[in-house]
Coordinates of C-alpha atoms in Angstrom, one line a residue:
X13 CA -34.3 -22.5 45.9
X14 CA -32.9 -19.2 47.3
X15 CA -29.5 -20.6 46.1
X16 CA -30.5 -21.4 43.1
X17 CA -31.9 -17.5 42.3
X18 CA -28.7 -16.4 43.2
X19 CA -26.5 -19.1 40.8
X20 CA -28.8 -16.9 38.0
X21 CA -28.7 -13.8 38.9
X22 CA -25.1 -13.4 37.6
X23 CA -26.0 -14.8 34.2
X24 CA -28.8 -12.3 33.8
X25 CA -26.7 -9.5 34.2
X26 CA -24.3 -11.0 32.1
X27 CA -26.7 -11.5 29.1
X28 CA -28.2 -8.0 30.0
X29 CA -24.7 -6.4 29.2
X30 CA -24.0 -8.8 26.0
X31 CA -26.9 -7.4 24.9
X32 CA -26.3 -4.1 25.2
X33 CA -23.0 -4.1 23.8
X34 CA -24.9 -6.0 20.7
X35 CA -27.1 -2.9 20.8
X36 CA -24.4 -0.5 20.3
X37 CA -22.4 -2.1 18.0
X38 CA -25.6 -1.9 15.5
X39 CA -26.0 1.8 16.3
X40 CA -22.1 2.4 15.5
X41 CA -22.1 4.3 12.9
X42 CA -18.7 3.0 10.3
X43 CA -19.5 5.6 7.5
X44 CA -16.6 7.4 8.0
X45 CA -14.0 4.7 8.6
X46 CA -15.4 3.1 5.8
X47 CA -15.0 6.1 3.5
X48 CA -11.3 6.4 4.7
X49 CA -10.3 2.9 4.0
X50 CA -12.0 3.1 0.5
X51 CA -10.0 6.2 -0.6
X52 CA -6.6 5.2 0.9
X53 CA -7.1 1.8 -1.1
X54 CA -7.3 4.2 -3.9
X55 CA -4.3 5.7 -2.7
X56 CA -2.4 3.0 -2.2
X57 CA -2.7 1.7 -5.5
X58 CA -2.2 5.5 -7.1
X59 CA 1.2 5.4 -5.0
X60 CA 2.8 2.9 -5.9
X61 CA 2.1 3.1 -9.6
X62 CA 3.5 6.7 -9.2
X63 CA 6.8 5.3 -6.9
X64 CA 7.3 2.2 -9.1
X65 CA 10.5 4.0 -11.6
X66 CA 12.1 6.1 -8.6
X67 CA 11.1 3.9 -6.1
X68 CA 12.1 0.7 -6.7
X69 CA 12.3 -1.4 -2.8
X70 CA 8.5 -0.2 -2.6
X71 CA 9.6 2.1 0.2
X72 CA 7.2 4.8 0.8
X73 CA 4.3 2.3 -0.4
X74 CA 4.9 0.3 2.2
X75 CA 6.5 3.3 4.8
X76 CA 2.6 4.8 4.0
X77 CA 0.7 1.4 5.3
X78 CA 2.6 1.7 8.7
X79 CA 1.7 5.3 9.3
X80 CA -2.0 4.2 7.9
X81 CA -1.9 1.2 10.2
X82 CA -0.5 3.7 12.8
X83 CA -3.8 5.6 12.7
X84 CA -5.9 3.3 12.7
X85 CA -4.7 2.3 16.2
X86 CA -4.8 5.7 17.2
X87 CA -8.1 5.1 16.0
X88 CA -9.0 2.4 18.0
X89 CA -7.7 3.8 21.2
X90 CA -9.8 6.6 20.7
X91 CA -13.3 5.4 20.6
X92 CA -12.7 4.1 24.0
X93 CA -12.5 7.6 25.4
X94 CA -15.6 10.3 24.8
X95 CA -14.0 13.6 23.4
X96 CA -15.0 15.7 25.4
X97 CA -11.6 14.5 27.4
X98 CA -10.0 17.0 24.5
X99 CA -12.0 19.9 25.8
X100 CA -10.5 19.7 28.9
X101 CA -6.7 19.1 27.1
X102 CA -7.2 21.9 24.5
X103 CA -4.9 23.9 25.4
X104 CA -2.3 21.7 26.7
X105 CA -2.6 20.3 23.3
X106 CA -2.5 23.8 22.1
X107 CA 0.9 25.1 23.3
X108 CA 3.0 21.8 23.1
X109 CA 1.9 21.9 19.3
X110 CA 3.3 26.0 18.9
X111 CA 6.5 24.8 21.0
X112 CA 7.0 22.1 18.6
X113 CA 6.7 24.9 15.9
X114 CA 9.5 26.7 17.8
X115 CA 12.0 23.7 17.9
X116 CA 11.4 23.0 13.7
X117 CA 12.6 26.6 13.8
X118 CA 15.5 25.9 15.4
X119 CA 16.5 22.2 15.4
X120 CA 14.2 20.9 12.7
X121 CA 15.8 18.7 9.7
X122 CA 16.3 21.2 6.4
X123 CA 15.1 19.8 3.0
X124 CA 14.1 21.8 -0.5
X125 CA 15.1 25.0 1.0
X126 CA 12.4 24.1 3.9
X127 CA 12.9 23.9 7.7
X128 CA 9.5 22.1 8.7
X129 CA 10.9 18.3 10.2
X130 CA 11.7 17.8 13.5
X131 CA 13.8 13.5 13.4
X132 CA 13.1 11.1 16.5
X133 CA 15.1 8.4 15.8
X134 CA 14.7 7.2 12.0
X135 CA 11.5 9.3 12.0
X136 CA 10.3 12.7 11.2
X137 CA 7.3 14.4 12.3
X138 CA 5.7 17.7 10.1
X139 CA 4.3 19.4 13.8
X140 CA 2.9 21.9 11.0
X141 CA 0.3 18.9 9.7
X142 CA -0.6 18.2 13.8
X143 CA -1.3 21.9 14.6
X144 CA -4.3 21.7 12.1
X145 CA -6.2 19.8 15.0
X146 CA -4.5 21.5 17.7
X147 CA -5.9 24.8 17.1
X148 CA -9.2 23.6 16.3
X149 CA -9.9 22.2 19.7
X150 CA -8.3 24.9 20.9
X151 CA -10.9 27.7 19.2
X152 CA -14.0 24.8 19.8
X153 CA -12.3 25.1 23.6
X154 CA -12.3 28.5 23.5
X155 CA -16.2 29.3 21.7
X156 CA -17.6 26.8 24.8
X157 CA -16.3 28.4 27.4
X158 CA -17.6 31.6 26.0
X159 CA -20.6 33.8 26.8
X160 CA -20.4 37.0 24.4
X161 CA -24.2 37.8 24.6
X162 CA -25.6 39.8 21.2
X163 CA -23.1 38.7 19.3
X164 CA -19.1 39.2 18.9
X165 CA -17.8 42.2 18.6
X166 CA -14.5 43.2 17.3
X167 CA -12.7 43.2 20.3
X168 CA -14.1 39.5 20.8
X169 CA -11.7 38.1 18.3
X170 CA -8.8 39.6 19.3
X171 CA -7.4 36.3 21.9
X172 CA -9.0 33.8 19.1
X173 CA -7.1 35.6 16.1
X174 CA -4.6 35.5 17.9
X175 CA -4.2 32.0 18.8
X176 CA -4.5 31.5 15.5
X177 CA -2.4 34.7 13.4
X178 CA 0.7 33.0 16.1
X179 CA 0.9 29.4 14.7
X180 CA 0.6 30.7 11.2
X181 CA 3.3 32.9 11.3
X182 CA 5.5 30.2 12.5
X183 CA 4.4 28.1 10.3
X184 CA 5.2 30.8 7.0
X185 CA 8.5 31.3 8.6
X186 CA 9.6 27.6 8.0
X187 CA 8.5 28.7 5.4
X188 CA 5.0 26.8 4.4
X189 CA 2.7 29.1 3.3
X190 CA 0.1 25.7 2.0
X191 CA -0.9 24.5 5.6
X192 CA -0.4 28.3 7.0
X193 CA -3.3 28.8 4.7
X194 CA -4.9 26.1 5.5
X195 CA -5.1 27.1 9.0
X196 CA -6.2 30.6 8.4
X197 CA -9.3 29.4 6.1
X198 CA -10.0 26.9 9.0
X199 CA -10.2 29.8 11.1
X200 CA -12.8 31.5 8.8
X201 CA -14.9 28.7 8.3
X202 CA -15.5 28.0 11.5
X203 CA -16.0 31.7 12.6
X204 CA -18.9 31.7 9.5
X205 CA -20.4 29.1 12.6
X206 CA -20.7 31.2 15.6
X207 CA -22.4 34.8 16.0
X208 CA -20.6 37.9 14.4
X209 CA -22.0 41.1 14.3
X210 CA -22.5 42.5 11.1
X211 CA -20.1 46.0 11.7
X212 CA -17.5 43.0 12.6
X213 CA -17.9 41.0 9.7
X214 CA -17.2 44.2 7.6
X215 CA -14.3 45.4 9.8
X216 CA -13.2 42.0 9.1
X217 CA -13.3 42.5 5.6
X218 CA -11.4 45.9 5.2
X219 CA -8.6 44.5 7.0
X220 CA -8.1 41.0 5.0
X221 CA -8.7 43.3 1.9
X222 CA -5.6 45.2 3.5
X223 CA -4.1 42.8 4.4
X224 CA -3.5 41.0 1.4
X225 CA -1.6 43.5 -0.7
X226 CA 0.6 43.8 2.5
X227 CA 1.1 40.8 3.0
X228 CA 2.4 39.7 -1.0
X229 CA 4.5 42.3 -0.7
X230 CA 6.5 41.9 2.7
X231 CA 5.6 38.6 4.3
X232 CA 6.5 36.1 1.1
X233 CA 9.4 34.8 -0.4
X234 CA 10.1 35.9 -3.8
X235 CA 9.6 32.6 -5.2
X236 CA 6.4 32.1 -3.4
X237 CA 5.2 35.8 -5.2
X238 CA 6.8 34.1 -8.6
X239 CA 4.0 31.2 -7.9
X240 CA 1.1 33.5 -8.1
X241 CA 2.5 35.5 -10.9
X242 CA 3.1 32.2 -12.5
X243 CA -0.4 31.0 -11.7
X244 CA -2.2 34.0 -13.1
X245 CA 0.3 33.5 -16.6
X246 CA 2.2 29.5 -16.4
X247 CA 4.0 30.2 -19.6
X248 CA 5.8 33.6 -18.1
X249 CA 8.4 31.4 -16.7
X250 CA 8.1 28.3 -18.5
X251 CA 11.2 26.3 -17.2
X252 CA 11.0 27.7 -13.9
X253 CA 8.1 29.0 -11.5
X254 CA 5.6 27.6 -14.3
X255 CA 7.3 24.2 -15.1
X256 CA 5.3 22.7 -11.9
X257 CA 1.8 23.8 -13.1
X258 CA 2.6 23.4 -17.0
X259 CA 3.8 19.6 -16.4
X260 CA 0.6 18.7 -13.9
X261 CA -2.1 19.5 -15.9
X262 CA -0.6 18.1 -18.9
X263 CA -1.1 14.9 -16.9
X264 CA -4.4 15.6 -16.1
X265 CA -5.4 17.0 -20.1
X266 CA -3.6 13.9 -21.4
X267 CA -6.2 11.6 -19.6
X268 CA -9.0 12.4 -21.6
X269 CA -12.2 10.7 -20.8
X270 CA -10.9 6.8 -19.0
X271 CA -7.5 7.9 -18.2
X272 CA -4.2 6.2 -20.1
X273 CA -4.6 3.2 -17.6
X274 CA -2.0 2.1 -14.4
X275 CA 1.7 2.1 -14.5
X276 CA 0.9 4.1 -18.8
X277 CA 1.4 7.4 -17.4
X278 CA 3.8 9.6 -19.4
X279 CA 4.2 12.3 -17.2
X280 CA 4.5 10.7 -13.6
X281 CA 6.2 7.4 -15.2
X282 CA 8.8 9.3 -17.3
X283 CA 9.9 12.0 -14.4
X284 CA 8.5 15.2 -15.6
X285 CA 6.1 15.9 -13.4
X286 CA 7.5 16.8 -10.4
X287 CA 6.8 16.0 -6.8
X288 CA 4.0 13.7 -8.1
X289 CA 3.7 11.2 -4.9
X290 CA 2.9 14.1 -2.3
X291 CA 1.6 17.8 -4.1
X292 CA 0.7 16.2 -7.7
X293 CA -0.4 12.5 -6.6
X294 CA -3.8 13.4 -8.1
X295 CA -2.3 14.5 -11.5
X296 CA -1.0 11.1 -11.7
X297 CA -4.4 9.5 -10.9
X298 CA -6.1 11.8 -13.7
X299 CA -3.8 11.1 -16.2
X300 CA -4.2 7.2 -15.9
X301 CA -7.9 7.4 -14.9
X302 CA -9.4 10.2 -16.9
X303 CA -12.0 12.2 -16.0
X304 CA -14.3 9.2 -15.2
X305 CA -12.0 7.9 -12.8
X306 CA -11.9 11.3 -11.7
X307 CA -15.8 12.0 -10.5
X308 CA -15.5 8.6 -8.9
X309 CA -12.4 10.1 -6.5
X310 CA -14.5 13.7 -6.4
X311 CA -18.2 11.4 -5.6
X312 CA -16.5 9.6 -2.3
X313 CA -14.1 12.9 -1.1
X314 CA -18.3 14.9 -1.5
X315 CA -20.3 12.1 0.4
X316 CA -17.0 11.7 3.0
X317 CA -17.3 15.3 3.7
X318 CA -21.4 15.3 3.7
X319 CA -21.4 12.6 6.4
X320 CA -18.8 14.6 8.3
X321 CA -20.8 17.9 8.0
X322 CA -24.0 15.6 9.1
X323 CA -22.4 14.9 12.4
X324 CA -22.0 18.3 13.1
X325 CA -25.4 19.3 12.5
X326 CA -26.2 16.2 14.9
X327 CA -24.2 16.8 17.6
X328 CA -25.7 17.4 21.2
X329 CA -23.0 19.9 22.5
X330 CA -21.4 22.9 21.4
X331 CA -18.0 22.0 21.7
X332 CA -18.6 18.8 19.7
X333 CA -20.3 21.0 16.8
X334 CA -16.9 23.6 16.8
X335 CA -15.0 20.5 16.9
X336 CA -16.2 18.6 13.7
X337 CA -17.1 21.4 11.5
X338 CA -13.9 22.5 12.7
X339 CA -11.7 19.2 11.3
X340 CA -13.8 18.9 8.5
X341 CA -13.2 22.3 6.8
X342 CA -9.9 20.9 7.3
X343 CA -10.3 17.7 5.1
X344 CA -13.0 20.3 2.7
X345 CA -10.0 22.6 2.0
X346 CA -7.5 20.8 1.5
X347 CA -9.5 18.5 -0.6
X348 CA -10.5 21.6 -2.3
X349 CA -6.8 23.6 -2.4
X350 CA -4.8 20.6 -4.1
X351 CA -7.3 19.7 -6.7
X352 CA -7.7 23.5 -8.0
X353 CA -3.7 23.5 -7.7
X354 CA -3.0 20.5 -9.4
X355 CA -5.3 21.5 -12.4
X356 CA -3.9 25.2 -13.0
X357 CA -7.0 27.1 -11.1
X358 CA -5.2 27.9 -8.1
X359 CA -2.0 28.9 -7.2
X360 CA 1.0 25.8 -6.2
X361 CA 0.9 25.8 -2.9
X362 CA 2.5 22.8 -0.7
X363 CA -1.3 21.3 0.5
X364 CA -1.7 17.1 0.3
X365 CA -4.5 15.8 -0.9
X366 CA -6.1 13.3 2.5
X367 CA -5.2 10.0 2.0
X368 CA -4.0 10.1 -1.4
X369 CA -0.4 12.0 -1.1
X370 CA 2.5 10.6 0.7
X371 CA 3.5 11.6 3.8
X372 CA 3.6 10.2 7.8
X373 CA 2.0 13.1 9.5
X374 CA -0.4 14.3 6.9
X375 CA -1.5 11.1 7.2
X376 CA -1.2 10.7 10.7
X377 CA -3.1 14.1 11.1
X378 CA -6.2 12.6 8.5
X379 CA -6.9 9.8 10.7
X380 CA -7.1 11.0 13.6
X381 CA -9.5 13.6 12.4
X382 CA -11.1 10.4 11.6
X383 CA -10.7 9.2 14.6
X384 CA -12.4 12.3 16.3
X385 CA -15.4 12.8 14.2
X386 CA -16.4 8.9 14.4
X387 CA -16.1 9.1 18.3
X388 CA -18.6 12.2 18.3
X389 CA -20.8 10.8 15.6
X390 CA -20.6 7.7 18.4
X391 CA -20.9 9.5 21.9
X392 CA -23.4 12.1 20.7
X393 CA -25.9 10.0 22.7
X394 CA -24.5 9.7 26.2
X395 CA -25.5 13.9 26.7

């Protein structure tokens, strides 16, 4: 009888363990991953149309799927770990990325007048894309461990501001104004969720207002300043700096209510629209699917962002809260700036649309962001 009880014990433990795994699987939050797959599916369909004419081999289409598969693999592996491990390696990841940005300026591959990529064999990576998440991890670590009483003063924000200013300046030297702007906007958004003294906010506002005209005159290259002028009046240089904006607005407007149909967009198919597979991919989508298609896509992004934001509010620790907020604001500013840019509401800057624009580094960064958010959503009950 004693031996019979011993033989039943492992079976009981095995059933208990299986039941535990089933319970965890039932409460697993799949929402962001499902939304990511839906938006990427729309993006691949749209990219196929955008590259039909000038990419006969469908190389971009296949490369995008490969990069996304790599990103999903990273997501699967990351879910095996707890997101708190990022707190331990935050500064290492940040400074490693700083070294990559320096390496870009020294050894980087130049394309279209910019030096933003490093080649590894047959692949090229863009370290400035990875810097977005590296910076958020670093800031979340800094504010997690800092114990400032009574709110942050100006002196308290010097170090975190330097942690943001250094990569932003290195990225602007490439030059990549769009990515540098996303980093600064993300930092500003994260500052809204920490306690800052009112007088400090006033001083920071005055510093920003003073720095903007100085940066415009001395920090921007002539073609970047001309883009701002063309944003205000695209017709001031219709064949030069205003060309991209004009063609993009024509594409968006010509889609009207339901669009011209799949692969029927004249601006992209006849190559009037430049960079239609990257920065202006939303213009292609707008022309082919019109107002109705754009509303559906926008709803997908809004649901994605609202779910990401809810993860932040439900976080049980300060690091998870700040990390998820930072990543959510990265996605928000990408969608806001890219759509505003192609509709002529914002100046033309190089900001991709998440899961829609072609680009390996941007896609890996986006999937990594979803992986971290999903990890936080499903590991918070472990605290």
